[in-house]
Coordinates of C-alpha atoms and ligand atoms in Angstrom, one line a residue:
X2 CA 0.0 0.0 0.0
X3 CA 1.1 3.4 -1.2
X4 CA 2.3 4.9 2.5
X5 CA 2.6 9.0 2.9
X6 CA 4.6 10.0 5.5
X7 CA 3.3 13.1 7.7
X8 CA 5.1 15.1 10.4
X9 CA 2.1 16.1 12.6
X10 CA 3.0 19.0 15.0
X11 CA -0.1 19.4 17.3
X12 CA 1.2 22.4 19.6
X13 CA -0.5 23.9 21.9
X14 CA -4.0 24.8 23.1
X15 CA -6.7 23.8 21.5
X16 CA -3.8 22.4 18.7
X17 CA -4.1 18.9 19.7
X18 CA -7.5 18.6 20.3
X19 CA -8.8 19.8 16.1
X20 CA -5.2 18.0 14.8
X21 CA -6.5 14.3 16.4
X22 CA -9.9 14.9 14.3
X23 CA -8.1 16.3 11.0
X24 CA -5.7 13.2 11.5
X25 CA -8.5 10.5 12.5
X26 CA -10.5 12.2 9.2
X27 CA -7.3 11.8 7.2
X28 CA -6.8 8.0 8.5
X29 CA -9.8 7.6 7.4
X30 CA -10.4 8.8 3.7
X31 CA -6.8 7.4 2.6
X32 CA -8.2 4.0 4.0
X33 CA -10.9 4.4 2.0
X34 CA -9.0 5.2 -1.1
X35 CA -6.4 2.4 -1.1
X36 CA -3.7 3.7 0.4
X37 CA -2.6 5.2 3.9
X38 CA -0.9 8.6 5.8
X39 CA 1.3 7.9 8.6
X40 CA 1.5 10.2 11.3
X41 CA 4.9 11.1 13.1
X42 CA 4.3 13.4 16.2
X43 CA 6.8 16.2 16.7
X44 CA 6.2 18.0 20.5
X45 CA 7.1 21.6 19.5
X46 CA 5.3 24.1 21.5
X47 CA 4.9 25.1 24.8
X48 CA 5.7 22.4 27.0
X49 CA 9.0 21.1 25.7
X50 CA 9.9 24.9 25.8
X51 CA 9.3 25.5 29.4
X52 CA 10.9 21.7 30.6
X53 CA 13.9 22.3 28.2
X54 CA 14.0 25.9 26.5
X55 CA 13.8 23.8 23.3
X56 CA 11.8 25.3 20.2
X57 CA 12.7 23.4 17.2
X58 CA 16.2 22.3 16.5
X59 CA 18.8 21.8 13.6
X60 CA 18.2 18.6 14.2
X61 CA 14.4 18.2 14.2
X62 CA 14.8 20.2 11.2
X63 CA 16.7 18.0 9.7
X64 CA 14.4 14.6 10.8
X65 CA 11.2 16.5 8.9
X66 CA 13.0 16.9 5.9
X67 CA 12.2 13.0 5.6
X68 CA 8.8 13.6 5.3
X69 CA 6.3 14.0 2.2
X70 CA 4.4 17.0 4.6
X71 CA 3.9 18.8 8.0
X72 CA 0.7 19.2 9.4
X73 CA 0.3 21.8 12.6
X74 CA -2.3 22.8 14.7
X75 CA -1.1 25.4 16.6
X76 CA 0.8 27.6 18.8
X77 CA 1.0 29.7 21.8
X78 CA 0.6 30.0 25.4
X79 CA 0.1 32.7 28.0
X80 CA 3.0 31.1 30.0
X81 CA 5.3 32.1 26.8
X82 CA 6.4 35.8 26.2
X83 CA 4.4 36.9 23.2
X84 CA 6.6 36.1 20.0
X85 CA 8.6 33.4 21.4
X86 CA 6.9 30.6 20.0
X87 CA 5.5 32.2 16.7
X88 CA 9.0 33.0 15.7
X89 CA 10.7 30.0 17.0
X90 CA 8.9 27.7 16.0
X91 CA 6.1 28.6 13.3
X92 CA 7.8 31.3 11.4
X93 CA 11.2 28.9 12.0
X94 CA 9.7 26.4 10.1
X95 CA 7.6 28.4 7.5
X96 CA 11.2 30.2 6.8
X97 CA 13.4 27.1 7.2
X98 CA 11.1 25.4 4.4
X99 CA 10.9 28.2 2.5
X100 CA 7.5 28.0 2.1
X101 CA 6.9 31.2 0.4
X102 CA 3.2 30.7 -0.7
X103 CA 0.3 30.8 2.2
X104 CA -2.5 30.0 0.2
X105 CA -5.7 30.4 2.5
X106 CA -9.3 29.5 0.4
X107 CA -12.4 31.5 1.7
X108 CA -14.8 29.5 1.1
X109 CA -18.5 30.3 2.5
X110 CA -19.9 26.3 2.9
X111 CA -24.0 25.6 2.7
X112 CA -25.6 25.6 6.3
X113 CA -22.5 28.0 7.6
X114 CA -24.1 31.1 9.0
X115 CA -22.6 34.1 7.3
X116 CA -22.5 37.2 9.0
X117 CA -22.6 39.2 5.9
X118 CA -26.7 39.7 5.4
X119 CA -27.6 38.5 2.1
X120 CA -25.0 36.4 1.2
X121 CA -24.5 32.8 0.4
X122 CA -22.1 30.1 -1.2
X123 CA -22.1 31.1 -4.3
X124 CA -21.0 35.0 -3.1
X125 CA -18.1 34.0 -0.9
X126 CA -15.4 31.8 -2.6
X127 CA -11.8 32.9 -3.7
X128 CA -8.6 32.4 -2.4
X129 CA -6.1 34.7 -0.9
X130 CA -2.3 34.1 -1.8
X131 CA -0.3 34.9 0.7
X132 CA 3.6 35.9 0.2
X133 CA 5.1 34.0 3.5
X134 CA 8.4 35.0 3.9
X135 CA 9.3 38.8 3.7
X136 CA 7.9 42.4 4.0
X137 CA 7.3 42.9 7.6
X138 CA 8.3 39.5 9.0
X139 CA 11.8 39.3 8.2
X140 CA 13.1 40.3 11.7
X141 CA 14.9 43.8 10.7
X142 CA 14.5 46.3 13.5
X143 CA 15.5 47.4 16.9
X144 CA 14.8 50.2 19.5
X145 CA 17.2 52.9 20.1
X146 CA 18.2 54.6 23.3
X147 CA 21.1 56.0 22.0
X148 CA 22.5 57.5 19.7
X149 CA 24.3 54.7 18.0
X150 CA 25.0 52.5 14.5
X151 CA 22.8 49.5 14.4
X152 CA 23.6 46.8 12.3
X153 CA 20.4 44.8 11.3
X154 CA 20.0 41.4 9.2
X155 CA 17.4 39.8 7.3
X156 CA 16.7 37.0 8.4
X157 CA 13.7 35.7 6.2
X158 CA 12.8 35.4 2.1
X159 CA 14.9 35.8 -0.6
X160 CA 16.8 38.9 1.2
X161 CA 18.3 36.6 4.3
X162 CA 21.2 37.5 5.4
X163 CA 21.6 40.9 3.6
X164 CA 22.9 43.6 6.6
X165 CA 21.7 47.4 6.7
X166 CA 23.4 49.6 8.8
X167 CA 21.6 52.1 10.4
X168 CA 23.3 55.4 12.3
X169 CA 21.1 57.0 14.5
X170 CA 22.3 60.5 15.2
X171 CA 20.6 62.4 17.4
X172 CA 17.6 61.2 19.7
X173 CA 15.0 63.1 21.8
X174 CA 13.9 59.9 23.4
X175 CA 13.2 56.2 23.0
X176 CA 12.4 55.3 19.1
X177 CA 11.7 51.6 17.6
X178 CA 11.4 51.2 14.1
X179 CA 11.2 47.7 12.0
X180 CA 11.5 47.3 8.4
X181 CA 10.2 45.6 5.7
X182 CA 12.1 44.2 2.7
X183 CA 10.5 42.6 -0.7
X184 CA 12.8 41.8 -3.4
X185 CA 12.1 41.2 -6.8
X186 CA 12.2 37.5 -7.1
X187 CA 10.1 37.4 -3.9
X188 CA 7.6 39.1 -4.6
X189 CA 7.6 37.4 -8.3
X190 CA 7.7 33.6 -7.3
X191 CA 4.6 34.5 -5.1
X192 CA 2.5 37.0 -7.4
X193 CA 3.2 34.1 -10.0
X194 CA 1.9 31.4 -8.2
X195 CA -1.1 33.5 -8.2
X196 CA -1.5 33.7 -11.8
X197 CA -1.1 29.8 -12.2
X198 CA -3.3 29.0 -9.6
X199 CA -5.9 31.4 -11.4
X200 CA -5.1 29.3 -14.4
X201 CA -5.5 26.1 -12.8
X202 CA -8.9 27.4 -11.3
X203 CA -10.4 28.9 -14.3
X204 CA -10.8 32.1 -12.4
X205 CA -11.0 35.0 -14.7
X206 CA -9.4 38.0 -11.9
X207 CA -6.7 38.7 -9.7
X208 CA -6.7 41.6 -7.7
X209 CA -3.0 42.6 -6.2
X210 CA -3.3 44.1 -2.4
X211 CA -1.0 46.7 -1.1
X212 CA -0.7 50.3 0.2
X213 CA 1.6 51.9 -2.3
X214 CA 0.1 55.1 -2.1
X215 CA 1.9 55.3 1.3
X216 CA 4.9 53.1 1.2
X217 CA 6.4 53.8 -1.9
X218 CA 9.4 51.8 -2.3
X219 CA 8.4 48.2 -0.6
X220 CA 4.5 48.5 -2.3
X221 CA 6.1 50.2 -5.2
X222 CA 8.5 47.1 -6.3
X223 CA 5.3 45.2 -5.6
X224 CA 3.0 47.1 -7.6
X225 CA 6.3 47.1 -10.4
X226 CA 6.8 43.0 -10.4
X227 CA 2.6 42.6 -10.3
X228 CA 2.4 44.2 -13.8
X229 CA 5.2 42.5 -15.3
X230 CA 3.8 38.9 -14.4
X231 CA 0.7 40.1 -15.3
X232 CA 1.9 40.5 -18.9
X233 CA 2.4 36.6 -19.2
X234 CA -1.3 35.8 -18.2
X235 CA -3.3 38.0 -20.6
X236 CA -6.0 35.6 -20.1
X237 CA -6.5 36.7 -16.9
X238 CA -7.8 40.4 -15.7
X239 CA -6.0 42.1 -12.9
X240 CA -6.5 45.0 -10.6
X241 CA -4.7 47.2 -7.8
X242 CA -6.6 47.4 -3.8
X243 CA -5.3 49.1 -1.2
X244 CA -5.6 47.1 1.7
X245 CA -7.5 49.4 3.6
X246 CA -10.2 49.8 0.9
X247 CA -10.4 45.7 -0.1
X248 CA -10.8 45.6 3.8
X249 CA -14.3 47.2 3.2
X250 CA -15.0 44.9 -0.3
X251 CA -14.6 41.9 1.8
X252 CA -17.2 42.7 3.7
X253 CA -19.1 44.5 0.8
X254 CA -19.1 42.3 -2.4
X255 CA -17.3 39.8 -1.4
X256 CA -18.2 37.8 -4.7
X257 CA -16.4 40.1 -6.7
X258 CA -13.2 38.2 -5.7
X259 CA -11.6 35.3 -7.8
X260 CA -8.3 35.5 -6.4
X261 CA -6.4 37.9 -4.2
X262 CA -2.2 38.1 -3.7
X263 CA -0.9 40.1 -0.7
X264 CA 2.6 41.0 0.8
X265 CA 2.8 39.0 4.3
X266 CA 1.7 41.3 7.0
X267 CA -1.4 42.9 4.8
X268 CA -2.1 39.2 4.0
X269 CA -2.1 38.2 7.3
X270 CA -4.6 40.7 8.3
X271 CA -6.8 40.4 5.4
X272 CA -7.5 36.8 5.7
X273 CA -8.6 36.9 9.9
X274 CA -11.8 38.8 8.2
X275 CA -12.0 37.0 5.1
X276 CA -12.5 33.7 7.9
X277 CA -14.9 35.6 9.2
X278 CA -16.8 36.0 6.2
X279 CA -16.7 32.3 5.5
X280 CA -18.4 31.2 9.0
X281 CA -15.5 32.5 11.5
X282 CA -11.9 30.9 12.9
X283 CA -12.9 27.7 13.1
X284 CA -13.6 27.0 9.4
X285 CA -10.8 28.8 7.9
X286 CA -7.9 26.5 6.5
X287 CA -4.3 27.3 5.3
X288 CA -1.5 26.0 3.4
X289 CA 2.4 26.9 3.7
X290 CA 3.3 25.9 0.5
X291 CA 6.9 25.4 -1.1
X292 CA 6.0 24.1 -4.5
X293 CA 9.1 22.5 -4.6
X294 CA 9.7 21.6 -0.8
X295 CA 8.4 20.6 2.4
X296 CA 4.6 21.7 2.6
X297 CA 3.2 22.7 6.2
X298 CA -0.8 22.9 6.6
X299 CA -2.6 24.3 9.9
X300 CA -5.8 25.9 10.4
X301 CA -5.2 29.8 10.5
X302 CA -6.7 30.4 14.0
X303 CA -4.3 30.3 17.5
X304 CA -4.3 27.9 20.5
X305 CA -7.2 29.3 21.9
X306 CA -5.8 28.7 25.4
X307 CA -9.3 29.3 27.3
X308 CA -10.8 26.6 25.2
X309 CA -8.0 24.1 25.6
X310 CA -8.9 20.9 27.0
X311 CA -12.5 21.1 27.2
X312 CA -13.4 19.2 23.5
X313 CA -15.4 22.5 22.5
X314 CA -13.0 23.9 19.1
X315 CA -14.3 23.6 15.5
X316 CA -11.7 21.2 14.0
X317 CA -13.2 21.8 10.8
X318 CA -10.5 24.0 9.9
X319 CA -7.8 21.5 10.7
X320 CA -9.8 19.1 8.8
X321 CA -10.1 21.0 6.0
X322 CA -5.8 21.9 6.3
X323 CA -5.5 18.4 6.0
X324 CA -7.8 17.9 2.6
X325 CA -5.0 21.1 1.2
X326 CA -2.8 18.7 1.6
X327 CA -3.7 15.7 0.1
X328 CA -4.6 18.1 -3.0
X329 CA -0.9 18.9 -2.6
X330 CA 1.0 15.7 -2.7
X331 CA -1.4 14.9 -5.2
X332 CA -0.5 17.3 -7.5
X333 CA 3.0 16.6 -6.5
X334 CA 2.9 12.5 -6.6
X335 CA 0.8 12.5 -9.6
X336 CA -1.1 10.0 -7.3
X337 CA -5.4 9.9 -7.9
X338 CA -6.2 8.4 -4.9
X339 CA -4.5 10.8 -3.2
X340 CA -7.1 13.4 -5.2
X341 CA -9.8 11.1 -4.4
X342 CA -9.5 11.2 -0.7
X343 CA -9.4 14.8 -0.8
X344 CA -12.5 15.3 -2.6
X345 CA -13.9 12.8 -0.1
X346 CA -12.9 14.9 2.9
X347 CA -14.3 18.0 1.4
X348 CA -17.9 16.3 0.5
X349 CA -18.1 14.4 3.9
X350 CA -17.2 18.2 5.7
X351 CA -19.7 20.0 3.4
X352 CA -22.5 17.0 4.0
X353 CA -22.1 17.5 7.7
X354 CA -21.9 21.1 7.7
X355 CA -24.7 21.6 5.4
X356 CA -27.0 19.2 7.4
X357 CA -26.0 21.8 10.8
X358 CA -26.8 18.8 13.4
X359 CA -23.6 18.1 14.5
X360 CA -21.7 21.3 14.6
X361 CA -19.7 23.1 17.5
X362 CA -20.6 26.1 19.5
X363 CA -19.1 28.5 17.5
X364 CA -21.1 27.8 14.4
X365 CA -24.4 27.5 16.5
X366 CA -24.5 24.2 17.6
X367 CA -23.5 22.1 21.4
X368 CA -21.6 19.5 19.6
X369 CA -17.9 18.8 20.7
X370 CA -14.5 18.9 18.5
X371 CA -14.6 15.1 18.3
X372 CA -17.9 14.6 17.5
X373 CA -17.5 17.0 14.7
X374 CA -14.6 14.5 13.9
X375 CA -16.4 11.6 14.3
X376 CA -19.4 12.7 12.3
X377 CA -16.7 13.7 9.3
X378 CA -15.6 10.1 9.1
X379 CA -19.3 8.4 9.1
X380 CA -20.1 10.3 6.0
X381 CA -16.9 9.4 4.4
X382 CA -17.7 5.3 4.9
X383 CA -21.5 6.3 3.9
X384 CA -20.2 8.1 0.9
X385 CA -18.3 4.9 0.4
X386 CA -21.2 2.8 0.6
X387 CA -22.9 4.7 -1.7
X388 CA -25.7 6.0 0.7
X389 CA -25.4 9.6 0.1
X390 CA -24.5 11.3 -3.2
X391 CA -21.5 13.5 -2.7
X392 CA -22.6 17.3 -2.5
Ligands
IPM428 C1 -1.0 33.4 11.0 C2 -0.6 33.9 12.4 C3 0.9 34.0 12.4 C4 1.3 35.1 11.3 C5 1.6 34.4 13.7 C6 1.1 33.4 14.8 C7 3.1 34.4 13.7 O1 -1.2 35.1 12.7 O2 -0.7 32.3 10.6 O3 -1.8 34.1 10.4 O4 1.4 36.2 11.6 O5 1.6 34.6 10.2
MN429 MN1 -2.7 35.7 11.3

């Protein structure tokens, strides 16, 4: 039997608790299919940092470089300083990887209450392409105290380990500043991907995010790179957004969006509301892709740390996560059962989700993360049996 071989990384929080479903869901479909995913658990996260002061390793980065694909659930505890665990181990391995695609669908499902009024399935479904590895999140800034020369590195994307020099002269008081660098082959491989995904898709638009009426020179090189691409995909139509104003079309008209590409930090933000606009946090799926590496897949919401332990988080994001990526290694493998289990993931999640009677409390309902779970994978063996008709 055809055997994939998956670094799971459940975290912390509510992390374990939706990963167990998306992996039991997972176990499930490839059984179905012919052939199986194998689950290797990595403890990043909170606990193993507080016994050992341990994030991730060279050498746990080199053991998951034996593996076809990560799959996380999340991060973060109130224990932890703020930032210690997102950069050490999240954006450690989204760097690391060079996963330089987060590809997060926002997909409105039927039965999913919307809190747009008016709008339905058909009116919320695009996908926003994330880049994942520069503009604000390549580590480049400092506070200053004194006046002094600061030397700063990059330390993410295509710019790592470029060094600015900064010399601040004089200084009324205390300043911080960070910066943000894009280069051109960064913000090319990702606005690219965008294209052939729209290709692949048969969507007809993309619609480039950024704020280049105030930050020139980062937005402007965007803007710049955008329209060249663009030149290669005159099938598709294209158009500028600030980020401030596609902040209000979200909400708006959402179904004028086909696909989106963003710089990191404006993607980041943009696609907490667009999971809104698809039913909220716990529905929202992501994808840390390196089209030619090591893949990592996670819901896009936290740890939740109030909810942990008590069985109540949606795991229908981490479910979904884990149908990106068998799509993914399908693609990659060139394997059709691979395909086929995704699809059945998505029909037995959109069967249950459409029917609404076993759903969590944040979608409406009282049901718990792992009878969501458990639900999930009797719709998969009915679809099997042939007792319901895939949605
Ligand atoms: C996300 C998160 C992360 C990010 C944090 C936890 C580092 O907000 O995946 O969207 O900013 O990318
Ligand atoms: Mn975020």
């Amino acid at each position: 039997m055809r055997t994939y071989r998956i670094a799971a990384v459940p975290g912390d929080g509510i992390g374990p608790e939706v990963l167990a479903e998306g992996m039991k869901v997972l176990r499930a479909a490839s059984e179905a299919r012919g052939i199986s995913v194998d689950f290797e658990v990595f403890p990043f996260g909170s606990e193993r940092y507080l016994k050992t002061g341990e994030t991730v390793s060279e050498r746990d980065l080199q053991d998951l470089e034996r593996f076809d694909a990560m799959y996380f659930g999340a991060i973060g505890d109130p224990r932890v300083p703020t930032g210690v665990l997102e950069k050490e181990i999240l954006l450690k391995l989204r760097f690391h990887f060079d996963q330089y695609v987060n590809l997060r669908p926002v997909k409105l499902y039927e039965g999913v209450p919307c809190p747009l009024v008016g709008k339905t399935p058909k009116d919320v479904d695009f996908y926003v392409v994330r880049e994942n590895t520069e503009d604000f999140y390549v580590g480049l800034g400092g506070r200053a105290s004194q006046p002094a020369e600061y030397g700063l590195k990059v330390s993410s994307g295509l710019g790592r380990g470029t060094t600015y020099s900064l010399k601040v002269s004089s200084l009324a008081d205390e300043q911080a500043f960070q910066l943000g660098v894009l280069t051109r082959r960064g913000c090319e491989r990702a606005i690219r991907y965008a294209f052939e995904l729209a290709r692949r898709k048969r969507k007809t638009l993309v619609t480039s995010v950024d704020k280049a009426n105030v930050m020139t020179h980062v937005y402007g090189l965007w803007r710049e790179v955008f329209q060249r691409v663009s030149m290669d995909y005159r099938d598709i139509g294209t158009e500028f957004a600030f980020v401030d104003a596609i902040s209000m079309w979200f909400v708006k008209n959402p179904e004028h969006y086909q696909v989106v590409v963003a710089p990191n930090m404006f993607g980041d933000i943009i696609t907490d509301l667009g999971a809104m606009i698809q039913g909220g946090m716990g529905l929202a799926p992501g994808a840390n892709i390196n089209p030619e590496g090591l893949s990592m897949f996670e819901p896009i919401h936290g740890s939740a740390p109030k909810y942990k332990g008590l069985n109540v988080a949606n795991p229908i994001a981490s479910i979904l996560a884990g149908k990106m990526m068998l799509e993914f290694l399908a693609e990659r493998r060139g394997d059709p059962a691979l395909s086929e289990a995704a699809a059945l993931v998505e029909s037995s999640v959109a069967l249950v989700l459409s029917e609404g009677r076993v759903r969590t409390r944040d979608i409406g309902g009282s049901s718990s993360t792992s009878q969501v779970g458990d639900s999930v994978v009797q719709r998969i063996s009915e679809i099997e049996k042939g007792r319901f008709e895939a949605p």
